Short mmCIF file of C-alpha atoms and ligand atoms in Angstrom, two decimals:
data_model
loop_
_atom_site.label_atom_id
_atom_site.label_comp_id
_atom_site.label_asym_id
_atom_site.label_seq_id
_atom_site.Cartn_x
_atom_site.Cartn_y
_atom_site.Cartn_z
CA MET H 14 -3.08 16.14 -6.77
CA LEU H 15 -1.39 15.81 -3.49
CA GLU H 16 0.46 18.52 -1.66
CA THR H 17 4.17 18.19 -1.43
CA GLN H 18 3.78 17.80 2.49
CA ASP H 19 1.52 14.80 1.56
CA TRP H 20 4.03 13.41 -0.56
CA LYS H 21 6.62 13.70 2.06
CA ASP H 22 4.42 12.36 4.95
CA PHE H 23 3.23 9.41 3.29
CA SER H 24 6.65 8.30 1.64
CA ILE H 25 7.78 5.06 3.07
CA ASP H 26 11.00 6.70 3.67
CA SER H 27 9.35 8.84 6.24
CA TRP H 28 7.46 6.23 8.23
CA TYR H 29 9.15 2.83 8.00
CA GLU H 30 11.88 3.38 10.69
CA LYS H 31 9.38 4.33 13.22
CA PHE H 32 7.03 1.25 12.33
CA GLN H 33 9.35 -0.96 11.23
CA HIS H 34 8.94 -3.45 14.33
CA ILE H 35 5.24 -3.81 13.08
CA ALA H 36 5.89 -3.58 9.42
CA ILE H 37 7.26 -6.40 6.96
CA LYS H 38 10.84 -6.07 6.61
CA THR H 39 11.74 -3.64 3.97
CA LEU H 40 14.87 -2.07 2.63
CA ILE H 41 14.71 1.33 1.08
CA LEU H 42 17.34 2.40 -1.58
CA GLU H 43 17.28 5.88 -2.75
CA ILE H 44 17.49 6.25 -6.53
CA PRO H 45 20.34 8.59 -7.34
CA ALA H 46 19.30 11.49 -9.33
CA ASP H 47 21.67 10.56 -12.24
CA ILE H 48 20.26 7.00 -12.92
CA LEU H 49 16.54 7.76 -12.15
CA SER H 50 16.07 7.71 -15.98
CA LYS H 51 16.97 4.15 -16.22
CA PHE H 52 13.71 3.65 -14.21
CA GLN H 53 11.67 5.97 -16.66
CA TYR H 54 9.62 4.33 -19.28
CA GLU H 55 11.02 6.71 -22.23
CA GLU H 56 14.76 6.50 -21.29
CA ALA H 57 14.55 2.72 -20.91
CA SER H 58 12.89 2.03 -24.34
CA GLU H 59 15.30 4.53 -25.94
CA ILE H 60 18.20 2.37 -24.55
CA SER H 61 16.59 -0.87 -25.62
CA ASP H 62 16.33 0.56 -29.25
CA ASP H 63 19.96 1.62 -29.33
CA GLU H 64 21.54 -1.46 -27.81
CA GLU H 65 18.87 -4.19 -28.98
CA THR H 66 18.76 -5.79 -25.50
CA LEU H 67 17.88 -4.38 -22.20
CA ASP H 68 20.78 -5.88 -20.36
CA GLU H 69 20.95 -4.95 -16.83
CA GLU H 70 24.90 -4.85 -16.97
CA VAL H 71 24.58 -1.96 -19.33
CA VAL H 72 21.82 -0.16 -17.62
CA LEU H 73 22.78 0.50 -14.05
CA PRO H 74 25.98 1.45 -12.74
CA ASN H 75 27.64 -1.24 -10.68
CA GLU H 76 27.57 0.39 -7.07
CA PHE H 77 23.79 0.76 -7.34
CA LYS H 78 23.37 -2.93 -8.75
CA GLU H 79 25.59 -4.15 -5.96
CA LYS H 80 23.08 -2.33 -3.42
CA LEU H 81 20.15 -3.85 -5.11
CA LYS H 82 21.68 -7.57 -5.30
CA ASN H 83 22.49 -7.17 -1.70
CA ALA H 84 18.99 -6.03 -0.59
CA LEU H 85 17.59 -8.83 -2.66
CA ASN H 86 19.86 -11.36 -0.97
CA CYS H 87 19.05 -10.03 2.56
CA LEU H 88 15.41 -10.41 1.86
CA GLY H 89 15.58 -14.02 0.72
CA LYS H 90 15.88 -13.12 -2.78
CA THR H 91 12.12 -12.89 -3.32
CA VAL H 92 10.93 -9.60 -2.81
CA PHE H 93 7.63 -7.16 -3.40
CA VAL H 94 8.64 -3.88 -4.84
CA LYS H 95 7.34 -0.24 -4.49
CA ASN H 96 8.51 3.24 -4.90
CA ASN H 97 8.02 5.33 -2.00
CA TRP H 98 4.15 5.37 -2.29
CA HIS H 99 3.04 2.94 -4.60
CA ALA H 100 3.29 -0.67 -5.95
CA PRO H 101 3.55 -1.33 -9.61
CA MET H 102 0.23 -3.35 -9.60
CA ASP H 103 -0.66 -2.43 -13.02
CA ALA H 104 2.62 -4.24 -14.22
CA LYS H 105 1.20 -7.55 -12.82
CA MET H 106 0.63 -8.91 -16.17
CA PHE H 107 4.55 -8.88 -17.17
CA SER H 108 5.33 -10.94 -13.91
CA VAL H 109 5.69 -14.58 -13.95
CA GLY H 110 2.37 -16.30 -12.55
CA ASN H 111 0.89 -13.03 -12.24
CA THR H 112 2.24 -12.49 -8.82
CA LEU H 113 4.71 -9.39 -9.00
CA LYS H 114 7.22 -11.24 -7.43
CA ALA H 115 10.70 -9.66 -8.07
CA GLN H 116 13.65 -12.04 -8.05
CA ASN H 117 16.40 -10.05 -9.79
CA ILE H 118 17.20 -6.65 -10.94
CA ASP H 119 15.57 -6.94 -14.32
CA ASP H 120 12.19 -7.84 -12.75
CA ILE H 121 12.35 -4.50 -10.55
CA ILE H 122 13.33 -2.59 -13.87
CA LEU H 123 10.59 -4.16 -15.82
CA TYR H 124 7.92 -3.49 -13.28
CA PHE H 125 8.77 0.07 -12.86
CA THR H 126 9.17 0.84 -16.39
CA THR H 127 5.78 -0.81 -17.42
CA SER H 128 3.82 0.64 -14.68
CA THR H 129 1.69 3.68 -15.09
CA ILE H 130 1.13 4.34 -11.46
CA ILE H 131 4.98 4.32 -10.88
CA GLN H 132 5.66 6.51 -14.14
CA GLU H 133 3.01 8.99 -12.84
CA ASP H 134 4.65 9.52 -9.57
CA PHE H 135 7.72 10.07 -11.36
CA SER H 136 6.05 12.83 -13.37
CA ASN H 137 3.99 14.47 -10.62
CA VAL H 138 6.25 14.45 -7.57
CA LYS H 139 8.92 17.09 -7.30
CA ALA H 140 11.60 17.70 -4.85
CA ILE H 141 11.53 14.52 -3.09
CA PRO H 142 14.13 11.85 -3.79
CA PHE H 143 12.64 8.64 -5.31
CA CYS H 144 13.11 5.19 -3.71
CA ILE H 145 12.95 1.65 -4.29
CA ALA H 146 11.35 -0.08 -1.57
CA LEU H 147 12.11 -3.77 -1.54
CA ARG H 148 10.01 -5.78 0.99
CA LYS H 149 10.43 -9.29 1.95
CA TRP H 150 7.76 -11.45 -0.10
CA ILE H 151 5.08 -12.85 2.23
CA CYS H 152 2.16 -14.78 1.56
CA ILE H 153 -1.03 -12.91 2.12
CA HIS H 154 -4.53 -14.16 2.15
CA PRO H 155 -6.79 -11.51 0.53
CA ALA H 156 -9.39 -11.87 3.18
CA ALA H 157 -6.69 -11.07 5.86
CA GLU H 158 -5.96 -7.49 4.34
CA PHE H 159 -7.88 -4.50 5.73
CA ARG H 160 -7.85 -0.72 5.46
CA CYS H 161 -8.46 1.33 8.48
CA ILE H 162 -9.74 4.94 8.40
CA VAL H 163 -8.54 7.22 10.98
CA ILE H 164 -10.19 10.52 11.45
CA ASN H 165 -8.88 12.93 13.99
CA ASN H 166 -6.65 10.16 15.49
CA ILE H 167 -9.59 8.08 16.19
CA LEU H 168 -10.06 4.74 14.35
CA ARG H 169 -13.44 5.05 12.58
CA GLY H 170 -13.70 2.57 9.89
CA ILE H 171 -12.46 -0.81 8.79
CA THR H 172 -12.87 -2.29 5.31
CA PRO H 173 -11.53 -5.39 3.80
CA ARG H 174 -9.32 -4.49 1.00
CA ASP H 175 -10.74 -7.30 -1.03
CA TRP H 176 -14.03 -5.71 -1.81
CA PRO H 177 -16.66 -6.51 -3.01
CA THR H 178 -15.95 -10.32 -2.07
CA PHE H 179 -18.06 -12.14 0.34
CA TYR H 180 -16.23 -13.83 3.24
CA ASN H 181 -18.17 -16.26 5.35
CA HIS H 182 -16.23 -15.72 8.54
CA TYR H 183 -16.35 -12.01 8.66
CA LYS H 184 -19.93 -12.34 10.36
CA GLU H 185 -18.85 -14.67 13.19
CA GLU H 186 -15.30 -13.00 13.64
CA GLY H 187 -16.24 -9.38 13.12
CA GLN H 188 -16.10 -8.36 16.76
CA GLU H 189 -12.76 -10.26 17.15
CA ILE H 190 -11.34 -8.44 14.23
CA ILE H 191 -12.45 -4.92 15.19
CA GLU H 192 -11.06 -5.52 18.67
CA LYS H 193 -7.70 -6.75 17.40
CA LEU H 194 -7.40 -3.86 15.05
CA GLN H 195 -8.68 -1.31 17.58
CA LYS H 196 -6.00 -2.64 20.12
CA PHE H 197 -3.18 -2.60 17.54
CA PHE H 198 -4.17 0.96 16.56
CA THR H 199 -4.13 2.18 20.11
CA GLU H 200 -1.06 0.70 20.89
CA ASN H 201 1.20 1.03 17.97
CA VAL H 202 -0.37 3.54 15.70
CA LYS H 203 -2.49 6.36 17.45
CA GLU H 204 -0.68 9.58 17.70
CA LYS H 205 2.64 7.96 16.45
CA PHE H 206 1.76 8.59 12.83
CA ILE H 207 2.42 12.23 11.78
CA ARG H 208 -0.80 12.95 10.61
CA LYS H 209 -4.33 13.05 12.31
CA ASN H 210 -6.26 12.06 9.33
CA TYR H 211 -5.07 9.02 7.29
CA THR H 212 -5.71 5.34 6.25
CA PHE H 213 -3.36 2.55 7.23
CA ASP H 214 -3.55 -1.08 5.75
CA VAL H 215 -2.99 -4.00 7.88
CA VAL H 216 -2.60 -7.79 7.33
CA LEU H 217 -4.36 -9.74 10.09
CA SER H 218 -3.39 -13.36 10.11
CA TYR H 219 -3.69 -15.34 13.27
CA PRO H 220 -2.03 -16.13 15.53
CA ASP H 221 0.76 -13.68 14.19
CA GLN H 222 0.65 -10.16 15.32
CA PRO H 223 -0.90 -7.65 12.59
CA VAL H 224 1.70 -5.98 10.32
CA ILE H 225 1.04 -2.79 8.69
CA LEU H 226 1.70 -2.69 4.87
CA ASP H 227 1.07 0.96 4.33
CA PHE H 228 -0.04 4.50 5.25
CA GLY H 229 -2.09 6.66 2.91
CA PRO H 230 -3.80 10.01 2.92
CA LEU H 231 -7.35 10.25 3.42
CA ASN H 232 -9.07 12.58 0.97
CA THR H 233 -11.45 12.54 -2.09
CA LYS H 234 -9.37 10.18 -4.22
CA THR H 235 -8.87 7.53 -1.39
CA ASN H 236 -10.02 4.08 -2.03
CA LEU H 237 -12.33 3.44 0.67
CA TYR H 238 -13.39 0.22 -0.56
CA ALA H 239 -16.78 -0.47 1.30
CA PHE H 240 -17.05 3.10 2.36
CA SER H 241 -17.76 6.08 0.32
CA TRP H 242 -16.31 9.69 0.57
CA LYS H 243 -19.85 10.67 1.04
CA GLU H 244 -19.94 9.15 4.22
CA ILE H 245 -16.35 9.58 5.39
CA GLY H 246 -15.82 13.35 4.27
CA PRO H 247 -18.16 14.77 6.70
CA LEU H 248 -16.72 12.93 9.76
CA LEU H 249 -13.76 15.00 9.41
CA ASN H 250 -15.55 18.09 10.85
CA LYS H 251 -17.33 16.14 13.53
CA GLU H 252 -16.09 15.78 17.00
CA VAL H 253 -16.59 12.49 18.47
CA PRO H 254 -15.64 10.88 21.91
CA ALA H 255 -12.39 8.92 21.79
CA GLU H 256 -14.08 5.68 22.93
CA VAL H 257 -16.32 5.61 19.59
CA ALA H 258 -15.98 2.20 18.21
CA PRO H 259 -15.05 1.84 14.49
CA VAL H 260 -17.45 0.41 12.14
CA PHE H 261 -16.35 -2.65 10.37
CA ARG H 262 -18.02 -2.75 7.03
CA TYR H 263 -18.03 -6.08 5.04
CA LEU H 264 -20.52 -7.92 2.63
CA GLU H 265 -22.81 -9.98 4.76
CA SER H 266 -24.25 -12.16 2.23
CA ASP H 267 -23.19 -13.68 -0.93
CA ILE H 268 -25.22 -12.56 -3.94
CA GLY H 269 -22.87 -13.14 -6.66
CA ILE H 270 -20.80 -10.96 -8.50
CA MET H 271 -21.44 -7.34 -7.65
CA THR H 272 -20.06 -3.94 -9.05
CA ARG H 273 -18.65 -1.61 -6.34
CA ALA H 274 -21.70 0.54 -6.88
CA ASP H 275 -24.24 -2.28 -6.23
CA ALA H 276 -22.32 -3.34 -3.32
CA LEU H 277 -22.37 0.11 -1.64
CA ARG H 278 -25.99 0.29 -2.61
CA LYS H 279 -26.88 -3.04 -0.96
CA ILE H 280 -25.05 -2.36 2.23
CA ARG H 281 -26.66 0.91 2.79
CA VAL H 282 -30.24 -0.60 2.63
CA SER H 283 -29.23 -3.25 5.04
CA GLU H 284 -27.74 -0.89 7.58
N1 ATP K 14 5.60 -8.12 1.04
C1 ATP K 14 4.53 -8.41 0.27
N2 ATP K 14 4.42 -9.83 -0.22
C2 ATP K 14 3.39 -10.16 -0.91
N3 ATP K 14 2.31 -9.46 -1.36
C3 ATP K 14 2.35 -8.19 -0.87
C4 ATP K 14 3.37 -7.70 -0.08
N4 ATP K 14 3.27 -6.25 0.19
C5 ATP K 14 2.05 -6.14 -0.62
N5 ATP K 14 1.67 -7.15 -0.97
C6 ATP K 14 0.14 -7.25 -1.84
O1 ATP K 14 0.28 -6.17 -2.88
C7 ATP K 14 -0.87 -5.28 -2.71
C8 ATP K 14 -0.58 -4.15 -2.89
O2 ATP K 14 0.48 -3.60 -1.84
P1 ATP K 14 0.42 -1.98 -1.35
O3 ATP K 14 -0.97 -1.82 -0.40
O4 ATP K 14 1.53 -1.97 -0.59
O5 ATP K 14 0.20 -1.33 -2.68
P2 ATP K 14 -0.03 0.33 -2.75
O6 ATP K 14 0.31 0.86 -4.06
O7 ATP K 14 0.35 1.13 -1.64
O8 ATP K 14 -1.89 0.37 -2.81
P3 ATP K 14 -2.75 1.38 -2.60
O9 ATP K 14 -2.64 2.41 -4.08
O10 ATP K 14 -4.21 0.67 -2.74
O11 ATP K 14 -2.47 2.10 -1.43
C9 ATP K 14 -1.33 -5.66 -1.19
O12 ATP K 14 -2.71 -5.46 -1.16
C10 ATP K 14 -0.77 -7.12 -1.11
O13 ATP K 14 -1.85 -8.11 -1.38
MG1 MG K 15 -0.86 2.23 -0.18
#
């Protein structure tokens, strides 16, 4: 369970303004306490039972609906939605084409109310206002997404988020990827983010500048993809020179479909 300070520091509301020049355009709306229940599963299902249809006109007050509509228009009418911390990825199956694109208020309500990830945040987080973060929809190639692991303000690890999938070009472009992310980190993130141990997620698509997708806490629960906590945990108490190069860990050969555990085992043997 995260501490209140973790929830605060990693809330998009806390970091977006500082990093907006290197992030995807996002509009953040605080959900007023009196309408939070509209985004909560039980309340929404009660309303639909009583009134047969889950009509957005009925559900949300006009003022908040206008804010959402304006935000949608401002972002080109197709958006990706998150709360302060998480995207409703487990609601993907309810979206058209399995994409989690949101194009209207009903989509947003549907994703929030059907996502266990979002609902758990509503239950677990206390004393922090909840937000809807609407982010301009962009096309992201899965091979272009990386999670960067920062320990004591030093970039130590880089992992593809699409793991374990084999991408041929990582071997050839590995050094370039490391250099590009290291430069991006040093110039834009290092000592600017409020914590010294954390992860940040980046999309690296050429020739554009890298963009930040998210920051996240670094702890036993963190999804480290190609790394394990057993390797990363001990680094938290280890002093290293600031010039130490990050490790870019990726699958080096295509050996078919692997479980995450198989992939980690294989990579340790080959290193
Ligand atoms: N603006 C966007 N347009 C299209 N797809 C997006 C956008 N933002 C994020 N995605 C896709 O959705 C995925 C999840 O987004 P994100 O990393 O922000 O969610 P998260 O809940 O913080 O994930 P995690 O729990 O792993 O940190 C990303 O890996 C990316 O592929
Ligand atoms: Mg995240």
